[in-house]
PDB file of C-alpha atoms and ligand atoms in Angstrom:
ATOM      1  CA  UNK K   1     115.026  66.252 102.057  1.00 52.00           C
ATOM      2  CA  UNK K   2     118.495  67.529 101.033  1.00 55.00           C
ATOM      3  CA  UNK K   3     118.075  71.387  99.628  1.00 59.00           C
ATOM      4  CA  UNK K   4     119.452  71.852  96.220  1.00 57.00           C
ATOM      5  CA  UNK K   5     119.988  75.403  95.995  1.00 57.00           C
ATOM      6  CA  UNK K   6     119.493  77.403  99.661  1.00 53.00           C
ATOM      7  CA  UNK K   7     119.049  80.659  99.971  1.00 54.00           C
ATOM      8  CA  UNK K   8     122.411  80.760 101.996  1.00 53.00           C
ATOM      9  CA  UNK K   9     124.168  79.765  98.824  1.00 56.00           C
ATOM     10  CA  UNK K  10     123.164  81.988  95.929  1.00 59.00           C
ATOM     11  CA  UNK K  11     124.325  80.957  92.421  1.00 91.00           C
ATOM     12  CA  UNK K  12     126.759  83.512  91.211  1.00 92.00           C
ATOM     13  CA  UNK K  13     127.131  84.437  87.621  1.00 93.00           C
ATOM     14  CA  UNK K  14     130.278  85.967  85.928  1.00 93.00           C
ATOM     15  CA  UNK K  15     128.094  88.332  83.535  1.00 92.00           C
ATOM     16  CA  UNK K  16     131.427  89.582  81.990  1.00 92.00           C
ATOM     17  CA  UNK K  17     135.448  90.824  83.809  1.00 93.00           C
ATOM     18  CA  UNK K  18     134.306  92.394  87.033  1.00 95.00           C
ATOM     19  CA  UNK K  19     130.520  91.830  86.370  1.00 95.00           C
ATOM     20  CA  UNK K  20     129.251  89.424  88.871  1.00 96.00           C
ATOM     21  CA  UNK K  21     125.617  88.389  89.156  1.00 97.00           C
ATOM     22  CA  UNK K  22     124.447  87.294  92.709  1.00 97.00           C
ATOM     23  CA  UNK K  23     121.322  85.101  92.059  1.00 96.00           C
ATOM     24  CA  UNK K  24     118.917  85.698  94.522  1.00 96.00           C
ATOM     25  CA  UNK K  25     121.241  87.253  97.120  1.00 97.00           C
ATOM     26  CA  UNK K  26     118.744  89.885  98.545  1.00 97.00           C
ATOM     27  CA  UNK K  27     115.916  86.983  99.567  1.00 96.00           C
ATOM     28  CA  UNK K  28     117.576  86.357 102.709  1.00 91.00           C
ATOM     29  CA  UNK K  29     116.506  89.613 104.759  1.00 92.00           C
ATOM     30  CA  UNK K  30     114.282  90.419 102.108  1.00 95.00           C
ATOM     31  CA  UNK K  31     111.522  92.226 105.094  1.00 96.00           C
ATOM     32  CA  UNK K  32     114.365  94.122 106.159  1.00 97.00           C
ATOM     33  CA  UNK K  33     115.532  95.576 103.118  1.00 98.00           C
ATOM     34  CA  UNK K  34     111.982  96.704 102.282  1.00 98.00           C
ATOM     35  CA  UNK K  35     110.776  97.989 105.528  1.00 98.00           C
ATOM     36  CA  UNK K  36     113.984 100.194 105.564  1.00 98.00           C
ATOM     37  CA  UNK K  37     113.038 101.271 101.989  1.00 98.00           C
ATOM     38  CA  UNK K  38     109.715 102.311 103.482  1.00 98.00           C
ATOM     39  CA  UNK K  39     111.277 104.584 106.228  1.00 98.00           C
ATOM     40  CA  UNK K  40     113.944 106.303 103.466  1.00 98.00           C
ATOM     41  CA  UNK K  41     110.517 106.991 100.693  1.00 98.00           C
ATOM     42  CA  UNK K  42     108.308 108.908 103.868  1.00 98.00           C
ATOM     43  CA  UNK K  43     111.580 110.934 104.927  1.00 98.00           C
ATOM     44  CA  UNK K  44     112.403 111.710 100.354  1.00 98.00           C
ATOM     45  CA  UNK K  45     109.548 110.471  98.453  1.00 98.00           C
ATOM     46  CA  UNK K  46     109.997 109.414  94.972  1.00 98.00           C
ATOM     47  CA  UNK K  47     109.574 111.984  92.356  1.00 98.00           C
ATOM     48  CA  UNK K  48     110.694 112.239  88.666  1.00 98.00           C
ATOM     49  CA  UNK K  49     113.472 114.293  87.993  1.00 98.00           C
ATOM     50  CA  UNK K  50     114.728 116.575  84.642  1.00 98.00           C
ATOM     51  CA  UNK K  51     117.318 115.707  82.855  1.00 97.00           C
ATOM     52  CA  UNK K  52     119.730 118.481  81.526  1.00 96.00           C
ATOM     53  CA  UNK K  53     117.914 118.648  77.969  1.00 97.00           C
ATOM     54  CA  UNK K  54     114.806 118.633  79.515  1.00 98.00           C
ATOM     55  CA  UNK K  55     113.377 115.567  79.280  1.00 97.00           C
ATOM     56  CA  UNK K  56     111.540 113.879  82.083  1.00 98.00           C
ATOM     57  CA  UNK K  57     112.645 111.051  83.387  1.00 98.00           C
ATOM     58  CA  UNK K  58     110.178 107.553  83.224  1.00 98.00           C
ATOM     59  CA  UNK K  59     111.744 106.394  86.554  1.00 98.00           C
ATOM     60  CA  UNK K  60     110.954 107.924  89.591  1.00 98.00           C
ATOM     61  CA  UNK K  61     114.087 108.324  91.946  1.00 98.00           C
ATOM     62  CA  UNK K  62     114.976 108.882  95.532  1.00 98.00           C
ATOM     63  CA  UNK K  63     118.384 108.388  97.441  1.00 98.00           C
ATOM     64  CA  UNK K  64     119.728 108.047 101.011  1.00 98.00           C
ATOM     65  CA  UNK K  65     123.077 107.842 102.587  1.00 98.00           C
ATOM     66  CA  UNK K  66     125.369 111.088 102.701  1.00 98.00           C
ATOM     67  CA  UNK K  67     125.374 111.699  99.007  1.00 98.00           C
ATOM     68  CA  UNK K  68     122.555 111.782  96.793  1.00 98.00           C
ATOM     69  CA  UNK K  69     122.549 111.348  92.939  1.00 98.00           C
ATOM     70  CA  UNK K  70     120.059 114.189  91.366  1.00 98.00           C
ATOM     71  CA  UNK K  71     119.286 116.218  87.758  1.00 98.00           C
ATOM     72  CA  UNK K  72     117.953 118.937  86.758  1.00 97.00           C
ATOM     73  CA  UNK K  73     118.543 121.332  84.122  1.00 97.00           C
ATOM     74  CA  UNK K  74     122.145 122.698  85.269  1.00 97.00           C
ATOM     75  CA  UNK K  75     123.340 118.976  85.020  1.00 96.00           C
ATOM     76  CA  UNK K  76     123.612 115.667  86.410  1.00 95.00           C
ATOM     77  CA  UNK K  77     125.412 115.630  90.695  1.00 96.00           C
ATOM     78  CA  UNK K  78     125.675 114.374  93.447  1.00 97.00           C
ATOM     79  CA  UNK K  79     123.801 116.384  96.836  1.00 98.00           C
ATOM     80  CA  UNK K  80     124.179 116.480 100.695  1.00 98.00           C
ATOM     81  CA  UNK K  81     120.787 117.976 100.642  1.00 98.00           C
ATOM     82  CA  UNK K  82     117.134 116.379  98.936  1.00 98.00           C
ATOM     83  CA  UNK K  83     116.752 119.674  96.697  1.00 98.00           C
ATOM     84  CA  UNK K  84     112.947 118.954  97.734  1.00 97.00           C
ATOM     85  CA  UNK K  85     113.198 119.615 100.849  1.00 96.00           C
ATOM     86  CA  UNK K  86     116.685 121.030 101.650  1.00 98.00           C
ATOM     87  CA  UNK K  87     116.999 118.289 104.264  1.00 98.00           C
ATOM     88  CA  UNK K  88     120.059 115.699 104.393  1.00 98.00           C
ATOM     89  CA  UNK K  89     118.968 112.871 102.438  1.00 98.00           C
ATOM     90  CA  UNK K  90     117.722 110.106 104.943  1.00 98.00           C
ATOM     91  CA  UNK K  91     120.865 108.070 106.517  1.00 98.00           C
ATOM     92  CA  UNK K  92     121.927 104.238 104.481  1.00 98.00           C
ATOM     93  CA  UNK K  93     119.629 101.828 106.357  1.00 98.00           C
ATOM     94  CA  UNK K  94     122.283  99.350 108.113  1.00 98.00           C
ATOM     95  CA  UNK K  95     120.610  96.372 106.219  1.00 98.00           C
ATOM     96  CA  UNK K  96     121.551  98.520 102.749  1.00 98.00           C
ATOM     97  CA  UNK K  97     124.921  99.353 103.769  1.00 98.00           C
ATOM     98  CA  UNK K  98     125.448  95.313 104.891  1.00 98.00           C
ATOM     99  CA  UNK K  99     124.082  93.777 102.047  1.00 98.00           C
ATOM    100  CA  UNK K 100     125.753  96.003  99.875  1.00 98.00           C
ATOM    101  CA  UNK K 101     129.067  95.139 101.791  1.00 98.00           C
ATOM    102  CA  UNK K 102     128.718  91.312 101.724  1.00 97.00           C
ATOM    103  CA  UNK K 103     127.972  91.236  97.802  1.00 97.00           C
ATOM    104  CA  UNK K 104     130.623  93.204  97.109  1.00 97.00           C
ATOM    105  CA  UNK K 105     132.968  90.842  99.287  1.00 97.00           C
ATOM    106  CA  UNK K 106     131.630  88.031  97.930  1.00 96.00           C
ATOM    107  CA  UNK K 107     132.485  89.269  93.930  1.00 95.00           C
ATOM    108  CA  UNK K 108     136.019  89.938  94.807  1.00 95.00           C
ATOM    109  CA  UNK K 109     135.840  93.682  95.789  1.00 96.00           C
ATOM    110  CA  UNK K 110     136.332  93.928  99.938  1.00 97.00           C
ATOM    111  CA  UNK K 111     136.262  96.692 101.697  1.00 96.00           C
ATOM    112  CA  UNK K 112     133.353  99.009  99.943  1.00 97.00           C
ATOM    113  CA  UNK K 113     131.836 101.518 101.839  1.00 97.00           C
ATOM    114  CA  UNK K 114     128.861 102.965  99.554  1.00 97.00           C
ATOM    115  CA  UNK K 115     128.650 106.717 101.057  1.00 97.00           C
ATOM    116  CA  UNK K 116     124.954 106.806  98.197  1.00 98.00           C
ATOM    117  CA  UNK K 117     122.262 104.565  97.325  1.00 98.00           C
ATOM    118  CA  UNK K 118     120.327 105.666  94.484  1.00 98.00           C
ATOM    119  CA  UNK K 119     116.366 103.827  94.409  1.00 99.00           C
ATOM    120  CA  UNK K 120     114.953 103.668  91.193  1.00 98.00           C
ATOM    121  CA  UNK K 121     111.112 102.632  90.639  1.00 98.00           C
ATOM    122  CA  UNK K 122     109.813 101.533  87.599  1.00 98.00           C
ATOM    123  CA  UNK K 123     106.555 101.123  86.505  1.00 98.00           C
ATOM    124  CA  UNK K 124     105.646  98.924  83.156  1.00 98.00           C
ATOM    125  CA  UNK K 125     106.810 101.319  80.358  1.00 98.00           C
ATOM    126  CA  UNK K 126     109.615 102.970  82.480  1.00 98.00           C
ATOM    127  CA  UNK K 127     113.170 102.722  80.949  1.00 98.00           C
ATOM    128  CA  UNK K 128     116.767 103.250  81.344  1.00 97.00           C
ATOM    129  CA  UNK K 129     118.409 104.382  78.254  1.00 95.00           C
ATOM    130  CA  UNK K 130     122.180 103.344  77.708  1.00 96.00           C
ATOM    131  CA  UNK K 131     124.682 105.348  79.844  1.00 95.00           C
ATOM    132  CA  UNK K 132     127.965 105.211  81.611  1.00 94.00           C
ATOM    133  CA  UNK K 133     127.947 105.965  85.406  1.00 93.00           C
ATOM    134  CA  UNK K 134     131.041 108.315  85.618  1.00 92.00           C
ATOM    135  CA  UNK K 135     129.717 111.090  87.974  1.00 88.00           C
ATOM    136  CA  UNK K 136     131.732 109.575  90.987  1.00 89.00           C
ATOM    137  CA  UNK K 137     135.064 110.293  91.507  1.00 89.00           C
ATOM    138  CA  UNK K 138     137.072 106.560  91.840  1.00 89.00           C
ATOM    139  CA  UNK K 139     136.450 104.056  89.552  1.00 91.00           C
ATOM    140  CA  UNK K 140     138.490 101.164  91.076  1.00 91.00           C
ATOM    141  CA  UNK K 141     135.229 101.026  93.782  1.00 95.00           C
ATOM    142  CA  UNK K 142     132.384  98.667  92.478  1.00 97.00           C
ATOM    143  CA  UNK K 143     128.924  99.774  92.323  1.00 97.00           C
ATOM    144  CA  UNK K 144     126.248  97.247  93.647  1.00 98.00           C
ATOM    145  CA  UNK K 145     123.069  96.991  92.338  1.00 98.00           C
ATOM    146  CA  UNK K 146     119.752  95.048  93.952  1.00 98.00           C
ATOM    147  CA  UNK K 147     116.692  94.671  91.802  1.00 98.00           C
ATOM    148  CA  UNK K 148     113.201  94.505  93.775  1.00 98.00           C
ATOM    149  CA  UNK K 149     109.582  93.518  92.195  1.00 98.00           C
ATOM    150  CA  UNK K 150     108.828  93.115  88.785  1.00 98.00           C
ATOM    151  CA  UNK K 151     111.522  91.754  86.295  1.00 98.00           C
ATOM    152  CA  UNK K 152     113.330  93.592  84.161  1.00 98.00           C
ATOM    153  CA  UNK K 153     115.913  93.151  80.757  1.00 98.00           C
ATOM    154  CA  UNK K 154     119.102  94.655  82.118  1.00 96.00           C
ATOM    155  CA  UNK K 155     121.047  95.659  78.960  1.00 96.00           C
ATOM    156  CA  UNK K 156     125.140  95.330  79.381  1.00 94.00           C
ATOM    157  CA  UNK K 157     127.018  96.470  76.264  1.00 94.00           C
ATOM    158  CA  UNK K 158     131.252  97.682  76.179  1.00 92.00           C
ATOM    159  CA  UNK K 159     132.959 100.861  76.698  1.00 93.00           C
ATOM    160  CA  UNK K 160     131.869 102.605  73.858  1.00 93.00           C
ATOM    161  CA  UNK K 161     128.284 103.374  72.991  1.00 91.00           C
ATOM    162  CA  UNK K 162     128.194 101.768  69.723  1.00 92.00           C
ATOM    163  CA  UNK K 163     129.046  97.811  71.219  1.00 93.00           C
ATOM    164  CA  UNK K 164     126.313  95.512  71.251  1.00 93.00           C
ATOM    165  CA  UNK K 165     124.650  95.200  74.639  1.00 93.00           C
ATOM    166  CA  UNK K 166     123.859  91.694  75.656  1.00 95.00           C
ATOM    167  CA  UNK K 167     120.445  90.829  77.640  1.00 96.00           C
ATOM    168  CA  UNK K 168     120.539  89.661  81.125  1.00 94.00           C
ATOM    169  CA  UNK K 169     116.942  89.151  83.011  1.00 96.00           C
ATOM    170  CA  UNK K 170     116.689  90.143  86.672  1.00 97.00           C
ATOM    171  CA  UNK K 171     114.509  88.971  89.167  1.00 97.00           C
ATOM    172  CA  UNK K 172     113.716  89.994  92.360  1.00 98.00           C
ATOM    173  CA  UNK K 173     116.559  89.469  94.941  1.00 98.00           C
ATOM    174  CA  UNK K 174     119.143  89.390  92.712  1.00 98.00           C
ATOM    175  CA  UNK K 175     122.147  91.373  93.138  1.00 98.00           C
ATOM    176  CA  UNK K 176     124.828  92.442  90.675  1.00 97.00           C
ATOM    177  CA  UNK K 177     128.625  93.649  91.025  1.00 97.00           C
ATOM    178  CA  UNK K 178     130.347  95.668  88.812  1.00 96.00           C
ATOM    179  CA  UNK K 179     133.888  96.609  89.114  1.00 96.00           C
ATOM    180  CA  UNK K 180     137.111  96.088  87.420  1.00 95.00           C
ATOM    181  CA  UNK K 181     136.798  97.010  83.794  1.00 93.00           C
ATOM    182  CA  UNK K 182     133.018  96.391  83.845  1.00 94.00           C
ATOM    183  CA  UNK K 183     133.133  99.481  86.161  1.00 94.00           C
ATOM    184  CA  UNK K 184     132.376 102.076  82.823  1.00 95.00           C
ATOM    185  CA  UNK K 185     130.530  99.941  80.860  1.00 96.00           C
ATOM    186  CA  UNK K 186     127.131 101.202  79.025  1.00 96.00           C
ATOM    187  CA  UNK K 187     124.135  99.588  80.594  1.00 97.00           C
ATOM    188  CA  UNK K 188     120.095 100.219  80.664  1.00 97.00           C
ATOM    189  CA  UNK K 189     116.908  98.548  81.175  1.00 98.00           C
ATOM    190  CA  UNK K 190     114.559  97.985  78.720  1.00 98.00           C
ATOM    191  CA  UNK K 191     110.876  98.897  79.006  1.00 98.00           C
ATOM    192  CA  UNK K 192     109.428  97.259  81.760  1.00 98.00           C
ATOM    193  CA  UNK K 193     106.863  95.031  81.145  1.00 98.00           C
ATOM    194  CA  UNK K 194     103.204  94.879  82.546  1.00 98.00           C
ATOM    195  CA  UNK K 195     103.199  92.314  85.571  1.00 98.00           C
ATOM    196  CA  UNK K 196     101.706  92.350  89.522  1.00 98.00           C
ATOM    197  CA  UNK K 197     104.710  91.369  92.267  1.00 98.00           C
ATOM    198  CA  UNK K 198     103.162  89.595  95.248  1.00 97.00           C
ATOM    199  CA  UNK K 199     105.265  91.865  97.591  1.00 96.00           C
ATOM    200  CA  UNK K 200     105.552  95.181  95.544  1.00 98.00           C
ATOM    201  CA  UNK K 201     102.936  95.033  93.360  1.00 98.00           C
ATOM    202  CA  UNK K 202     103.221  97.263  89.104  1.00 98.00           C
ATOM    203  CA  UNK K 203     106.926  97.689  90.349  1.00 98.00           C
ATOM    204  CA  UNK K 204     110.450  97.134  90.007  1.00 98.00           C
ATOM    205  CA  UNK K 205     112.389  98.932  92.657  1.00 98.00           C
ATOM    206  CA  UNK K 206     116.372  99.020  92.482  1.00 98.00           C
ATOM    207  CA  UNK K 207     118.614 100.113  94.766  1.00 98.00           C
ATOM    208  CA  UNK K 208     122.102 101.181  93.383  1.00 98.00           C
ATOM    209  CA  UNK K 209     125.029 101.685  95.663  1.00 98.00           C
ATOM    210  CA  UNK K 210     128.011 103.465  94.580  1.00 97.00           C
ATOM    211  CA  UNK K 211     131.045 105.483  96.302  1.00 96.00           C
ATOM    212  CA  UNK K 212     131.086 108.742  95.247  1.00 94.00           C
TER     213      UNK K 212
HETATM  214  C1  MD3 O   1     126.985  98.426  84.999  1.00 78.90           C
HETATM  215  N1  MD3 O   1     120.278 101.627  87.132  1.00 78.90           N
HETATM  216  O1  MD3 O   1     120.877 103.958  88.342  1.00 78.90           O
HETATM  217  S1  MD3 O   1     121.434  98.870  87.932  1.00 78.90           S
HETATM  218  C2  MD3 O   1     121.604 103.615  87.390  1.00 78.90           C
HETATM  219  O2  MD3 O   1     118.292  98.794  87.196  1.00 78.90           O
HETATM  220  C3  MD3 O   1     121.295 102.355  86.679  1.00 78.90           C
HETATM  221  O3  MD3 O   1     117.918 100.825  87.783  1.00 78.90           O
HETATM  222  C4  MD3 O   1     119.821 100.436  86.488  1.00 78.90           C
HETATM  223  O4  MD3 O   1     121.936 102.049  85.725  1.00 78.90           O
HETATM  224  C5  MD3 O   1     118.594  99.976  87.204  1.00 78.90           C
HETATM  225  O5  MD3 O   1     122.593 104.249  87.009  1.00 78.90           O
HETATM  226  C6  MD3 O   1     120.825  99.377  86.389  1.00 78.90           C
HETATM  227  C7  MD3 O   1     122.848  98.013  87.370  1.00 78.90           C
HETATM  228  C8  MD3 O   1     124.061  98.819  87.110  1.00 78.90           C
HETATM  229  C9  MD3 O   1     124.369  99.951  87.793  1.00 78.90           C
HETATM  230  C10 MD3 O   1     125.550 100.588  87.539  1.00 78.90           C
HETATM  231  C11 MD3 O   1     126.450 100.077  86.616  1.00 78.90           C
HETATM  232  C12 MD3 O   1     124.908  98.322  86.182  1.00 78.90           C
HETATM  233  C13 MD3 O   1     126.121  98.942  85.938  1.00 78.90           C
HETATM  234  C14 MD3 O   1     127.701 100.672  86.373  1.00 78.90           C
HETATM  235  C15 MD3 O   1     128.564 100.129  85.470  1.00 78.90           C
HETATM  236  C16 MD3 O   1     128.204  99.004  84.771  1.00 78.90           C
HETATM  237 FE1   FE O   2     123.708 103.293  85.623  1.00 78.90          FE
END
């Protein structure tokens, strides 16, 4: 029987200029991409960082790859070092730094070498409040994003705070580009709601890959 959508052929969304949504992208080499998540969480565990005013975060964070993205009272950075452990964080897993490659390729961005990968977890409740991500120091570079697990309402709103976000639901494997002038735009994720993945269970893992 013919296929009508294969997995080698992804359906790819333009979410807004610059904002490209990769349906599905991650499913091919899906094993890979979570048995090398397992070997970066035993070398830097998740754990749930402080923001500068003091508030806990709901997601529980990790990194790997020669920069890591951290918080804590003195501010939001980027590290060498797991302030946990004062180790290097672990090294980008080649099937990160490929996948993260070929999406960005694919949206119209060759070329991008991620030097971090931030790995958010979620649990049902966790959020991600409306931000900009402007603690890295080029902005013509995309950032690639892979959601993992549970779904989640990805919220996509302008460049200033106050613009209406529009909704976009992500499911597991899917991958999104940003660049261009989607590069600064406020995003979050709503509260994640109560669900079981068959692979990763109360969880919505995603792995965010940015040059810093
Ligand atoms: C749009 N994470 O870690 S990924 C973050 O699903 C973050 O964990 C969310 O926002 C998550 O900073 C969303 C999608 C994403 C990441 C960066 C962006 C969307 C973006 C930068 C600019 C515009
Ligand atoms: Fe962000």
């Amino acid at each position: 029987m013919m296929d009508l959508f294969s997995f080698d052929q992804p359906s790819r969304l333009d979410i807004a200029e610059g904002a490209v949504l990769l349906v599905g992208r991650a499913l091919v080499g899906e094993e890979a991409l979570l048995a090398a998540l397992d070997t970066v969480v035993a070398g830097a565990p998740f754990r749930h960082m402080v923001t500068p005013g003091g508030f806990t975060m709901s997601v529980a964070m990790t990194n790997c790859g020669r920069a890591g993205w951290v918080t804590d009272r003195r501010g939001y950075r980027y590290t060498a070092e797991d302030p946990e452990t004062g180790q290097p964080w672990p090294e980008m897993p080649g099937a990160f730094a490929a996948l993260a490659r070929e999406a960005a390729t694919e949206a119209g961005f060759p070329g991008f070498e991620p030097d971090a990968c931030l790995i958010n977890r979620y649990e049902p409740g966790a959020k991600m409040s409306l931000h900009q991500d402007k603690d890295e120091r080029d902005f013509s570079k995309p950032i690639v994003s892979v959601s993992l697990g549970l779904p989640a309402i990805f919220q996509f709103g302008g460049l200033s705070r106050s613009d209406r976000p529009s909704k976009v639901p992500l499911q597991h494997g899917d991958v999104m580009v940003w660049g261009g002038p989607s590069r600064l735009a406020y995003h979050g994720i709503l509260p994640l709601k109560e669900g079981q993945h068959p692979r990763l269970g109360r969880n919505r893992i995603n792995l965010t890959f940015r040059k810093t």
